[in-house]
XYZ file of N, CA and C in Angstrom:
849
model
N 0.847 -1.186 0.000
C 0.000 0.000 0.000
C 0.889 1.246 0.000
N 0.535 2.228 -0.803
C 1.238 3.507 -0.805
C 0.203 4.621 -0.868
N 0.673 5.861 -0.661
C -0.232 6.991 -0.533
C 0.140 8.068 -1.542
N -0.880 8.788 -1.997
C -0.675 9.841 -2.990
C -1.366 11.116 -2.513
N -0.608 12.215 -2.517
C -1.163 13.513 -2.129
C -1.588 14.267 -3.375
N -2.871 14.612 -3.434
C -3.359 15.347 -4.599
C -2.807 16.766 -4.660
N -2.707 17.406 -3.495
C -2.283 18.806 -3.527
C -0.802 18.942 -3.883
N 0.025 18.005 -3.461
C 1.453 18.051 -3.786
C 1.809 17.211 -5.010
N 0.846 16.399 -5.479
C 1.071 15.495 -6.614
C 2.312 14.644 -6.362
N 2.285 13.944 -5.228
C 3.464 13.209 -4.790
C 3.066 11.913 -4.116
N 3.871 10.857 -4.356
C 3.659 9.573 -3.708
C 4.437 9.488 -2.397
N 3.881 8.721 -1.459
C 4.563 8.395 -0.210
C 4.578 6.880 -0.076
N 5.754 6.351 0.191
C 5.902 4.899 0.221
C 5.278 4.271 1.457
N 5.117 5.065 2.520
C 4.604 4.497 3.758
C 3.724 5.497 4.485
N 2.994 5.003 5.461
C 2.156 5.844 6.326
C 3.010 6.869 7.073
N 4.196 6.443 7.497
C 5.061 7.326 8.269
C 5.519 8.521 7.427
N 5.807 8.300 6.158
C 6.221 9.400 5.293
C 5.126 10.431 5.126
N 3.890 9.967 5.007
C 2.756 10.882 4.864
C 2.526 11.678 6.147
N 2.630 11.005 7.291
C 2.451 11.691 8.574
C 3.539 12.743 8.775
N 4.778 12.390 8.429
C 5.877 13.355 8.571
C 5.629 14.604 7.734
N 5.023 14.440 6.553
C 4.775 15.574 5.659
C 3.708 16.513 6.234
N 2.656 15.937 6.846
C 1.493 16.732 7.239
C 1.342 16.933 8.748
N 2.222 16.344 9.527
C 2.036 16.401 10.972
C 2.308 17.788 11.555
N 2.912 18.666 10.768
C 3.188 20.019 11.269
C 2.003 20.965 11.082
N 0.902 20.481 10.523
C -0.291 21.316 10.386
C -0.891 21.597 11.766
N -1.580 22.735 11.927
C -2.203 23.044 13.235
C -3.166 21.948 13.664
N -3.124 21.615 14.928
C -4.015 20.570 15.433
C -5.457 21.077 15.473
N -6.385 20.141 15.366
C -7.811 20.459 15.336
C -8.517 19.706 16.466
N -9.747 20.132 16.852
C -10.459 19.429 17.938
C -10.727 17.969 17.582
N -10.526 17.112 18.550
C -10.811 15.689 18.384
C -12.327 15.509 18.400
N -12.952 14.967 17.347
C -14.414 14.832 17.323
C -14.953 13.907 18.423
N -14.114 13.030 18.958
C -14.551 12.130 20.034
C -14.531 12.847 21.375
N -13.503 13.668 21.584
C -13.369 14.426 22.831
C -12.920 15.833 22.465
N -13.875 16.780 22.420
C -13.594 18.126 21.956
C -12.597 18.873 22.843
N -12.323 18.338 24.037
C -11.341 18.995 24.900
C -9.920 18.724 24.427
N -9.773 17.721 23.597
C -8.450 17.355 23.091
C -8.266 17.877 21.655
N -7.041 17.998 21.285
C -6.719 18.396 19.914
C -5.862 17.313 19.282
N -6.047 17.146 17.975
C -5.417 16.023 17.281
C -4.853 16.488 15.943
N -3.840 15.799 15.496
C -3.255 16.094 14.183
C -4.268 15.738 13.096
N -4.526 16.629 12.122
C -5.509 16.321 11.081
C -5.135 15.105 10.240
N -3.833 14.857 10.035
C -3.460 13.692 9.225
C -3.707 12.402 9.992
N -3.512 12.429 11.311
C -3.809 11.225 12.109
C -5.315 10.980 12.167
N -6.083 12.071 12.236
C -7.535 11.929 12.218
C -7.998 11.364 10.869
N -7.339 11.792 9.805
C -7.685 11.265 8.480
C -7.488 9.755 8.425
N -6.374 9.284 8.991
C -6.132 7.848 9.004
C -7.198 7.117 9.808
N -7.658 7.726 10.911
C -8.664 7.072 11.743
C -10.028 7.025 11.066
N -10.351 8.051 10.262
C -11.706 8.172 9.731
C -11.826 7.832 8.247
N -10.733 7.642 7.568
C -10.826 7.468 6.115
C -11.603 6.206 5.762
N -12.413 6.341 4.737
C -13.237 5.234 4.301
C -12.719 4.619 3.016
N -13.461 3.662 2.472
C -13.022 2.975 1.252
C -12.933 3.901 0.032
N -13.600 5.081 0.090
C -13.563 5.990 -1.049
C -12.182 6.613 -1.257
N -11.300 6.493 -0.254
C -9.941 7.030 -0.414
C -9.002 6.019 -1.061
N -9.489 4.816 -1.307
C -8.665 3.792 -1.933
C -8.897 3.769 -3.439
N -7.828 3.887 -4.190
C -7.911 3.787 -5.642
C -6.822 2.841 -6.128
N -6.968 2.376 -7.349
C -5.972 1.466 -7.898
C -4.673 2.194 -8.208
N -4.793 3.401 -8.794
C -3.592 4.143 -9.189
C -4.008 5.544 -9.619
N -3.024 6.361 -10.017
C -3.322 7.639 -10.646
C -3.101 7.508 -12.147
N -3.737 8.397 -12.908
C -3.586 8.373 -14.352
C -3.687 9.799 -14.876
N -3.564 9.953 -16.172
C -3.653 11.279 -16.790
C -4.368 11.123 -18.120
N -5.651 11.525 -18.145
C -6.457 11.389 -19.358
C -7.189 12.704 -19.593
N -6.703 13.540 -20.513
C -7.349 14.830 -20.779
C -8.814 14.678 -21.148
N -9.624 15.595 -20.617
C -11.038 15.621 -20.940
C -11.904 14.749 -20.065
N -11.303 13.957 -19.177
C -12.057 13.056 -18.312
C -12.148 13.634 -16.896
N -13.128 13.188 -16.103
C -13.299 13.724 -14.747
C -12.128 13.388 -13.837
N -12.078 14.049 -12.656
C -10.950 13.889 -11.739
C -10.897 12.498 -11.119
N -12.003 11.785 -11.102
C -12.021 10.393 -10.670
C -12.763 9.580 -11.715
N -12.209 8.450 -12.077
C -12.846 7.637 -13.113
C -12.596 6.159 -12.863
N -13.406 5.347 -13.517
C -13.313 3.894 -13.378
C -13.056 3.276 -14.742
N -12.053 2.415 -14.802
C -11.737 1.683 -16.020
C -11.470 0.229 -15.655
N -12.119 -0.680 -16.374
C -11.941 -2.114 -16.114
C -12.167 -2.439 -14.633
N -13.213 -1.813 -14.064
C -13.616 -2.050 -12.667
C -12.565 -1.579 -11.663
N -11.683 -0.696 -12.083
C -10.667 -0.136 -11.193
C -10.838 1.375 -11.112
N -10.677 1.922 -9.902
C -10.821 3.360 -9.694
C -9.468 4.054 -9.819
N -9.488 5.224 -10.471
C -8.268 5.998 -10.679
C -8.497 7.456 -10.293
N -7.433 8.110 -9.853
C -7.409 9.563 -9.739
C -6.846 10.104 -11.047
N -7.593 10.957 -11.709
C -7.135 11.569 -12.958
C -6.520 12.931 -12.641
N -5.231 13.096 -12.906
C -4.529 14.325 -12.541
C -4.696 15.437 -13.572
N -5.378 15.193 -14.677
C -5.603 16.245 -15.673
C -6.579 17.287 -15.132
N -6.278 18.550 -15.401
C -7.181 19.645 -15.042
C -7.342 20.553 -16.263
N -8.548 20.969 -16.536
C -8.798 21.794 -17.714
C -8.206 23.182 -17.530
N -7.853 23.804 -18.644
C -7.346 25.178 -18.610
C -8.516 26.136 -18.372
N -8.196 27.368 -18.000
C -9.252 28.316 -17.624
C -9.217 29.586 -18.474
N -8.457 29.596 -19.554
C -8.393 30.780 -20.413
C -9.689 30.887 -21.220
N -10.390 32.018 -21.150
C -11.610 32.168 -21.951
C -11.272 32.519 -23.399
N -12.121 32.080 -24.298
C -11.954 32.447 -25.706
C -12.433 33.886 -25.911
N -11.680 34.638 -26.734
C -12.005 36.031 -27.024
C -12.095 36.194 -28.536
N -13.182 36.794 -29.005
C -13.369 36.960 -30.439
C -12.365 37.960 -31.005
N -12.147 37.869 -32.300
C -11.210 38.765 -32.969
C -9.963 38.029 -33.430
N -9.432 38.416 -34.564
C -8.247 37.777 -35.111
C -7.003 38.202 -34.317
N -6.141 37.252 -33.931
C -4.934 37.592 -33.163
C -3.828 38.112 -34.083
N -4.005 39.301 -34.614
C -3.096 39.819 -35.640
C -1.647 39.898 -35.196
N -1.333 40.396 -33.976
C 0.081 40.450 -33.581
C 0.739 39.076 -33.519
N 0.031 38.092 -32.979
C 0.586 36.741 -32.886
C 0.768 36.137 -34.275
N -0.220 36.344 -35.150
C -0.114 35.826 -36.513
C 1.012 36.507 -37.277
N 1.259 37.779 -36.987
C 2.368 38.469 -37.645
C 3.699 37.820 -37.265
N 3.850 37.475 -35.988
C 5.067 36.791 -35.561
C 5.143 35.408 -36.183
N 4.019 34.683 -36.205
C 4.002 33.345 -36.807
C 4.429 33.407 -38.268
N 3.874 34.342 -39.018
C 4.209 34.449 -40.447
C 5.669 34.823 -40.649
N 6.208 35.645 -39.739
C 7.614 36.032 -39.847
C 8.521 34.829 -39.579
N 8.202 34.064 -38.528
C 9.044 32.923 -38.172
C 8.984 31.803 -39.198
N 7.870 31.692 -39.906
C 7.692 30.593 -40.858
C 7.834 31.040 -42.310
N 8.493 32.170 -42.538
C 8.604 32.678 -43.906
C 9.381 31.735 -44.822
N 10.152 30.828 -44.235
C 10.927 29.875 -45.028
C 10.086 28.677 -45.470
N 8.854 28.584 -44.968
C 7.977 27.462 -45.308
C 7.052 27.817 -46.457
N 6.510 26.803 -47.104
C 5.483 27.010 -48.118
C 4.159 27.314 -47.423
N 3.180 27.867 -48.122
C 1.862 28.100 -47.497
C 1.247 26.823 -46.936
N 1.441 25.704 -47.635
C 0.894 24.436 -47.157
C 1.572 24.010 -45.855
N 2.872 24.222 -45.770
C 3.594 23.863 -44.547
C 3.190 24.760 -43.382
N 3.003 26.047 -43.646
C 2.532 26.960 -42.593
C 1.173 26.529 -42.074
N 0.302 26.142 -42.992
C -1.029 25.684 -42.600
C -0.927 24.421 -41.754
N 0.005 23.537 -42.102
C 0.193 22.305 -41.338
C 0.593 22.626 -39.902
N 1.500 23.588 -39.706
C 1.947 23.948 -38.357
C 0.780 24.498 -37.539
N -0.042 25.344 -38.150
C -1.211 25.872 -37.438
C -2.177 24.743 -37.078
N -2.352 23.801 -38.003
C -3.208 22.653 -37.709
C -2.619 21.811 -36.578
N -1.302 21.682 -36.582
C -0.623 20.906 -35.533
C -0.876 21.534 -34.166
N -0.859 22.859 -34.098
C -1.149 23.550 -32.840
C -2.624 23.437 -32.462
N -3.484 23.485 -33.464
C -4.920 23.578 -33.214
C -5.583 22.241 -32.897
N -5.156 21.180 -33.543
C -5.892 19.907 -33.454
C -6.033 19.389 -32.018
N -4.965 19.369 -31.202
C -5.140 18.857 -29.827
C -6.031 19.740 -28.961
N -6.155 21.030 -29.312
C -7.069 21.896 -28.572
C -8.510 21.600 -28.961
N -8.729 21.347 -30.229
C -10.080 21.062 -30.711
C -10.536 19.656 -30.345
N -9.574 18.767 -30.144
C -9.869 17.367 -29.840
C -9.114 16.982 -28.567
N -9.698 17.300 -27.425
C -9.017 17.091 -26.147
C -8.699 15.609 -25.959
N -7.431 15.342 -25.707
C -6.990 13.962 -25.540
C -6.359 13.397 -26.787
N -6.323 14.185 -27.880
C -5.660 13.711 -29.094
C -4.155 13.729 -28.887
N -3.484 12.739 -29.454
C -2.026 12.662 -29.397
C -1.498 12.655 -30.830
N -0.701 13.673 -31.165
C -0.115 13.755 -32.494
C 1.246 13.068 -32.499
N 1.487 12.222 -33.492
C 2.742 11.475 -33.563
C 3.764 12.216 -34.412
N 3.880 13.502 -34.143
C 4.833 14.357 -34.846
C 5.199 15.503 -33.925
N 6.280 16.193 -34.253
C 6.757 17.294 -33.427
C 7.210 18.439 -34.322
N 7.548 19.570 -33.689
C 8.049 20.733 -34.423
C 9.392 21.140 -33.821
N 10.367 21.358 -34.694
C 11.682 21.839 -34.277
C 11.966 23.144 -35.017
N 12.138 24.224 -34.260
C 12.405 25.536 -34.852
C 13.779 26.012 -34.392
N 14.570 26.512 -35.354
C 15.907 26.980 -34.986
C 16.229 28.267 -35.723
N 17.125 29.010 -35.128
C 17.697 30.208 -35.726
C 18.971 30.508 -34.962
N 20.050 30.806 -35.687
C 21.308 31.114 -35.013
C 21.205 32.434 -34.249
N 20.318 33.293 -34.701
C 20.126 34.591 -34.041
C 19.223 34.425 -32.824
N 19.514 35.188 -31.797
C 18.664 35.193 -30.610
C 17.680 36.357 -30.687
N 16.551 36.182 -29.992
C 15.588 37.272 -29.898
C 14.666 37.433 -31.078
N 14.543 36.389 -31.931
C 13.640 36.515 -33.078
C 12.203 36.159 -32.705
N 12.012 35.463 -31.573
C 10.660 35.135 -31.135
C 10.325 33.658 -31.170
N 11.354 32.788 -31.283
C 11.091 31.341 -31.323
C 10.332 30.885 -30.078
N 10.702 31.445 -28.945
C 10.033 31.089 -27.693
C 8.733 31.860 -27.503
N 8.750 33.117 -27.931
C 7.616 34.018 -27.717
C 6.343 33.504 -28.388
N 6.500 32.812 -29.492
C 5.327 32.278 -30.191
C 4.551 31.307 -29.301
N 5.274 30.582 -28.445
C 4.666 29.546 -27.617
C 4.400 30.029 -26.192
N 5.374 30.700 -25.612
C 5.278 31.137 -24.227
C 5.300 32.665 -24.174
N 4.182 33.332 -23.781
C 3.113 32.803 -22.922
C 1.848 32.311 -23.629
N 1.736 32.438 -24.945
C 0.442 32.192 -25.604
C -0.035 30.744 -25.433
N 0.672 29.790 -26.007
C 0.254 28.392 -25.899
C 0.363 27.915 -24.455
N 1.360 28.438 -23.738
C 1.553 28.049 -22.331
C 0.317 28.362 -21.498
N -0.224 29.563 -21.641
C -1.385 29.967 -20.847
C -2.639 29.195 -21.259
N -2.741 28.860 -22.526
C -3.914 28.112 -22.988
C -3.964 26.734 -22.331
N -2.803 26.083 -22.224
C -2.756 24.745 -21.626
C -2.676 24.783 -20.104
N -2.239 25.874 -19.535
C -2.163 25.972 -18.082
C -1.216 24.952 -17.486
N -1.670 24.237 -16.485
C -0.818 23.269 -15.790
C -0.504 22.050 -16.659
N -1.143 21.949 -17.805
C -0.876 20.841 -18.728
C 0.281 21.153 -19.680
N 0.960 22.278 -19.423
C 2.089 22.723 -20.238
C 3.341 22.765 -19.377
N 4.489 22.475 -19.991
C 5.755 22.655 -19.282
C 6.812 23.119 -20.276
N 7.663 24.020 -19.808
C 8.822 24.459 -20.585
C 10.061 23.917 -19.901
N 10.827 23.141 -20.620
C 11.961 22.439 -20.035
C 13.224 22.732 -20.834
N 14.354 22.826 -20.146
C 15.626 23.038 -20.808
C 15.999 21.805 -21.629
N 16.578 22.044 -22.792
C 16.923 20.948 -23.691
C 17.870 19.928 -23.109
N 18.722 20.344 -22.172
C 19.680 19.412 -21.575
C 18.981 18.309 -20.780
N 17.699 18.507 -20.455
C 16.963 17.484 -19.707
C 16.825 16.192 -20.499
N 16.979 16.287 -21.813
C 16.880 15.088 -22.639
C 17.934 14.065 -22.234
N 19.069 14.545 -21.734
C 20.170 13.656 -21.385
C 20.011 13.014 -20.019
N 19.093 13.509 -19.196
C 18.966 13.030 -17.820
C 18.170 11.729 -17.740
N 18.502 10.916 -16.729
C 17.737 9.696 -16.473
C 16.409 9.999 -15.787
N 16.291 11.208 -15.235
C 15.075 11.592 -14.521
C 14.259 12.553 -15.378
N 12.970 12.300 -15.480
C 12.113 13.106 -16.358
C 10.763 13.430 -15.729
N 10.726 13.967 -14.502
C 9.430 14.297 -13.898
C 8.655 15.324 -14.710
N 9.356 16.135 -15.519
C 8.706 17.142 -16.357
C 7.781 16.515 -17.398
N 8.015 15.260 -17.723
C 7.227 14.607 -18.779
C 5.889 14.078 -18.284
N 5.687 14.091 -16.970
C 4.458 13.515 -16.418
C 3.281 14.472 -16.566
N 2.156 13.941 -17.009
C 0.884 14.658 -16.957
C 0.940 15.984 -17.707
N 1.325 15.942 -18.964
C 1.410 17.145 -19.784
C 0.810 16.884 -21.164
N 0.220 17.962 -21.721
C -0.297 17.904 -23.085
C 0.610 18.632 -24.070
N 1.402 19.563 -23.568
C 2.296 20.327 -24.447
C 3.624 20.518 -23.731
N 4.706 20.048 -24.362
C 6.037 20.148 -23.775
C 6.930 20.957 -24.707
N 7.438 22.061 -24.200
C 8.320 22.942 -24.960
C 9.752 22.691 -24.499
N 10.556 22.088 -25.369
C 11.960 21.831 -25.073
C 12.772 22.996 -25.629
N 13.366 23.780 -24.725
C 14.043 25.016 -25.101
C 15.561 24.858 -25.040
N 16.239 25.576 -25.922
C 17.701 25.624 -25.936
C 18.324 24.237 -26.065
N 17.838 23.477 -27.021
C 18.424 22.162 -27.283
C 19.777 22.342 -27.956
N 20.787 21.706 -27.418
C 22.116 21.743 -28.030
C 22.940 20.585 -27.491
N 23.057 19.546 -28.270
C 23.859 18.386 -27.912
C 25.053 18.355 -28.855
N 26.255 18.475 -28.295
C 27.448 18.649 -29.118
C 27.995 17.342 -29.678
N 27.881 16.255 -28.929
C 28.468 14.998 -29.365
C 27.479 14.198 -30.203
N 28.008 13.521 -31.205
C 27.170 12.710 -32.096
C 26.417 11.640 -31.311
N 27.107 10.998 -30.381
C 26.462 9.944 -29.589
C 25.303 10.505 -28.769
N 25.480 11.725 -28.250
C 24.406 12.359 -27.475
C 23.201 12.643 -28.365
N 23.462 13.111 -29.588
C 22.350 13.437 -30.485
C 21.597 12.184 -30.923
N 22.338 11.087 -31.148
C 21.682 9.826 -31.514
C 20.797 9.345 -30.363
N 21.339 9.373 -29.138
C 20.565 8.931 -27.976
C 19.344 9.820 -27.766
N 19.519 11.139 -27.960
C 18.400 12.067 -27.783
C 17.314 11.813 -28.814
N 17.696 11.572 -30.056
C 16.699 11.324 -31.104
C 15.933 10.036 -30.826
N 16.632 9.008 -30.367
C 15.945 7.750 -30.042
C 14.934 7.966 -28.923
N 15.315 8.754 -27.916
C 14.397 9.020 -26.820
C 13.218 9.863 -27.292
N 13.502 10.888 -28.117
C 12.434 11.755 -28.604
C 11.442 10.986 -29.467
N 11.928 10.086 -30.297
C 11.018 9.282 -31.119
C 10.084 8.467 -30.241
N 10.627 7.972 -29.141
C 9.797 7.214 -28.206
C 8.755 8.115 -27.558
N 9.171 9.319 -27.124
C 8.242 10.242 -26.482
C 7.164 10.718 -27.449
N 7.537 10.888 -28.711
C 6.602 11.422 -29.701
C 5.588 10.377 -30.146
N 6.001 9.101 -30.179
C 5.147 8.089 -30.813
C 4.524 7.065 -29.870
N 5.068 6.878 -28.679
C 4.558 5.827 -27.798
C 3.236 6.214 -27.134
N 2.427 5.209 -26.852
C 1.138 5.430 -26.191
C 1.293 5.719 -24.705
N 2.365 5.221 -24.119
C 2.623 5.456 -22.700
C 4.012 6.062 -22.530
N 4.231 6.683 -21.381
C 5.513 7.312 -21.103
C 5.962 6.933 -19.697
N 7.178 6.363 -19.562
C 7.689 6.058 -18.217
C 8.236 7.314 -17.564
N 7.836 7.580 -16.343
C 8.275 8.778 -15.631
C 9.159 8.367 -14.465
N 10.393 8.850 -14.486
C 11.350 8.582 -13.411
C 11.607 9.869 -12.633
N 11.334 9.826 -11.344
C 11.593 10.954 -10.471
C 12.382 10.463 -9.267
N 13.322 11.282 -8.809
C 14.146 10.884 -7.675
C 13.279 10.534 -6.459
N 13.617 9.408 -5.844
C 12.966 8.957 -4.607
C 11.470 8.660 -4.801
N 11.065 8.453 -6.043
C 9.675 8.113 -6.332
C 9.644 6.842 -7.176
N 8.574 6.051 -7.066
C 8.493 4.842 -7.900
C 8.334 5.203 -9.379
N 8.840 4.358 -10.240
C 8.678 4.556 -11.675
C 7.208 4.356 -12.037
N 6.655 5.321 -12.778
C 5.234 5.294 -13.113
C 5.077 5.384 -14.630
N 4.111 4.657 -15.147
C 3.783 4.755 -16.572
C 2.471 5.518 -16.721
N 2.525 6.604 -17.490
C 1.341 7.410 -17.742
C 0.937 7.286 -19.209
N -0.356 7.430 -19.502
C -0.755 7.588 -20.909
C -0.075 8.825 -21.488
N 0.354 8.737 -22.725
C 1.155 9.799 -23.343
C 0.276 10.651 -24.265
N 0.024 11.885 -23.835
C -0.789 12.806 -24.625
C -0.007 14.065 -25.026
N 1.303 14.048 -24.868
C 2.089 15.272 -25.039
C 2.452 15.544 -26.497
N 2.371 16.836 -26.851
C 2.895 17.324 -28.131
C 4.227 18.024 -27.818
N 5.201 17.868 -28.707
C 6.542 18.396 -28.458
C 6.894 19.493 -29.455
N 7.200 20.671 -28.889
C 7.723 21.804 -29.661
C 9.137 22.041 -29.147
N 10.127 22.043 -30.052
C 11.526 22.159 -29.653
C 12.164 23.354 -30.344
N 13.043 24.045 -29.624
C 13.687 25.243 -30.161
C 15.174 25.217 -29.853
N 15.962 25.814 -30.758
C 17.408 25.847 -30.563
C 18.012 26.994 -31.358
N 19.229 27.377 -30.977
C 20.009 28.334 -31.753
C 20.985 27.620 -32.697
N 20.850 26.300 -32.774
C 21.781 25.499 -33.578
C 21.008 24.634 -34.566
N 21.393 24.680 -35.820
C 20.707 23.889 -36.848
C 20.956 22.397 -36.682
N 22.108 22.024 -36.096
C 22.447 20.615 -35.925
C 22.202 20.142 -34.498
N 21.312 20.817 -33.781
C 21.048 20.446 -32.381
C 20.515 19.021 -32.271
N 19.770 18.583 -33.267
C 19.244 17.221 -33.315
C 19.656 16.566 -34.627
N 19.709 15.249 -34.630
C 20.050 14.524 -35.858
C 18.769 14.239 -36.632
N 18.408 15.157 -37.505
C 17.194 15.022 -38.312
C 17.598 15.007 -39.777
N 17.234 13.960 -40.497
C 17.578 13.901 -41.919
C 16.335 14.167 -42.764
N 16.526 14.219 -44.067
C 15.424 14.576 -44.980
C 14.322 13.525 -45.034
N 14.598 12.331 -44.542
C 13.581 11.273 -44.580
C 12.780 11.202 -43.279
N 13.091 12.058 -42.316
C 12.391 12.030 -41.030
C 10.921 12.382 -41.227
N 10.036 11.526 -40.704
C 8.595 11.724 -40.870
C 7.933 12.231 -39.597
N 8.727 12.456 -38.563
C 8.155 12.797 -37.260
C 8.368 14.245 -36.855
N 9.216 14.972 -37.572
C 9.563 16.317 -37.122
C 9.471 17.330 -38.246
N 8.663 18.359 -38.042
C 8.624 19.506 -38.952
C 9.730 20.467 -38.538
N 10.634 20.783 -39.456
C 11.758 21.665 -39.166
C 11.472 23.055 -39.736
N 11.614 24.061 -38.874
C 11.404 25.450 -39.281
C 12.706 26.216 -39.097
N 13.215 26.775 -40.180
C 14.389 27.657 -40.074
C 13.868 29.081 -39.948
N 13.904 29.599 -38.735
C 13.409 30.953 -38.479
C 14.403 31.982 -39.016
N 13.981 33.217 -39.225
C 14.870 34.259 -39.737
C 16.088 34.479 -38.833
N 17.122 35.010 -39.437
C 18.375 35.223 -38.719
C 18.519 36.646 -38.182
N 17.446 37.389 -38.191
C 17.460 38.728 -37.588
C 16.071 38.995 -37.010
N 16.001 39.710 -35.886
C 14.707 39.951 -35.247
C 13.935 41.082 -35.900
N 12.660 41.153 -35.571
C 11.850 42.300 -35.916
C 12.220 43.452 -34.980
N 11.541 44.563 -35.101
C 11.887 45.722 -34.278
C 11.579 45.464 -32.811
N 12.324 46.119 -31.940
C 12.085 45.990 -30.506
C 10.692 46.478 -30.148
N 10.206 47.485 -30.868
C 8.855 47.998 -30.609
C 7.807 46.927 -30.874
N 8.030 46.091 -31.899
C 7.072 45.023 -32.198
C 6.967 44.050 -31.033
N 8.099 43.629 -30.488
C 8.076 42.646 -29.398
C 7.486 43.244 -28.122
N 7.741 44.513 -27.876
C 7.117 45.161 -26.715
C 5.606 45.205 -26.881
N 5.169 45.524 -28.097
C 3.735 45.570 -28.371
C 3.099 44.189 -28.228
N 3.812 43.162 -28.693
C 3.297 41.801 -28.590
C 3.211 41.364 -27.131
N 4.178 41.775 -26.333
C 4.156 41.446 -24.911
C 2.954 42.096 -24.229
N 2.683 43.342 -24.555
C 1.496 44.015 -24.006
C 0.225 43.299 -24.441
N 0.201 42.883 -25.700
C -0.967 42.184 -26.246
C -1.209 40.865 -25.503
N -0.128 40.195 -25.122
C -0.264 38.899 -24.444
C -0.716 39.048 -23.002
N -0.268 40.112 -22.354
C -0.445 40.195 -20.905
C -1.582 41.112 -20.455
N -2.085 41.958 -21.316
C -3.137 42.888 -20.929
C -4.483 42.178 -20.881
N -4.922 41.853 -19.665
C -6.211 41.183 -19.448
C -6.303 39.833 -20.163
N -5.157 39.289 -20.585
C -5.103 38.004 -21.292
C -5.943 38.009 -22.571
N -6.274 39.211 -23.075
C -7.099 39.291 -24.287
C -6.408 38.627 -25.460
N -5.116 38.913 -25.632
C -4.393 38.355 -26.766
C -4.352 36.846 -26.735
N -4.120 36.289 -25.559
C -4.073 34.835 -25.444
C -5.450 34.240 -25.718
N -6.489 34.901 -25.243
C -7.847 34.432 -25.528
C -8.171 34.463 -27.008
N -7.638 35.459 -27.728
C -7.865 35.531 -29.170
C -7.098 34.430 -29.903
N -5.869 34.141 -29.465
C -5.117 33.037 -30.073
C -5.844 31.729 -29.845
N -6.349 31.523 -28.638
C -7.095 30.317 -28.309
C -8.334 30.194 -29.203
N -9.076 31.264 -29.321
C -10.284 31.266 -30.136
C -9.957 30.982 -31.605
N -8.869 31.580 -32.085
C -8.443 31.387 -33.475
C -8.088 29.930 -33.745
N -7.335 29.326 -32.845
C -6.931 27.936 -33.051
C -8.099 26.974 -32.876
N -9.067 27.369 -32.080
C -10.260 26.529 -31.930
C -11.164 26.632 -33.158
C-alpha cells in the first residue's frame, strides 16, 4: 500500500512518510473528545473510508478527476485550462508566426497551425509528430510564439523544459502534460544526439511514457504530449530529410523591431485578451 497527495502530486511509500509531511499542520479538535486536539493527518487515518482507496493515478485529458476503467478506480490528474476564448483575429501573434515561418510554403505553414490547433479542438488527441524551430540569431521570437500564448492556454498541462533534460535519467517534467516545450536544445556529441533522437522518437510516438523521479516509484502514464523544440543550432538534433516525425522550421536570422516585441508582450499580458484571441483562433 502507498499513498498519494493530490495537492502536492506526490507519492509516499509508507504511512510514516505521509504523517511526517502533514504532521506540522495546526491541530484540530478531536471529534470524540472536543477537549483534546489532534493532528488532522492522524484523524484522516482514523476516519478514512473505502472511497480514499484507488488502484492508481492516471492522466487522461477531458475526463473527470475520478474515473473507473476495467472495474478499477483511478485519480485523474488532468485539469482543464481556464483561459476564456475572445473573439477577434490575433493579428500580432499571426504576424510573428508568419515572420518565423517565412521559409515554409503556405501548405507547410497551414500544417503547423493545424498541428497547434488539433489537440485543442480534440481534447486527448495525441499527435505522432513534433516541431523543431531553430535560428542562429537570438531574440527573433522562437520562444515568444509559444510562451506565454500556448503556455497559458494549456495551463498546468504545459511545461517548458531546458533541452539538456533530454540527457537526464530523470524526467518528472514529462508527467501529466499535453504540451512540452523543449528550449535551448544543443547536444554537441554525435552519440548524445543519436541517444536524444531515439528518446524523442519514443516520447513522440509511444502510447505510454515512463516517468522517473528521484525517490519516487517509476510510473507509466498515458502519453498525450505534443513536443515543440527550439534551438540556436541547426544541428542540435540529428534530423535527416527522410524524417517523418519532425517539422523543421528555419526561423529568420534577424529579429523584428524591438517595438514590435514590446507591443506583442502588451498584447499577451493585458487582461489576457491576446491569449484568448489566439485560443479562439486555433479553436
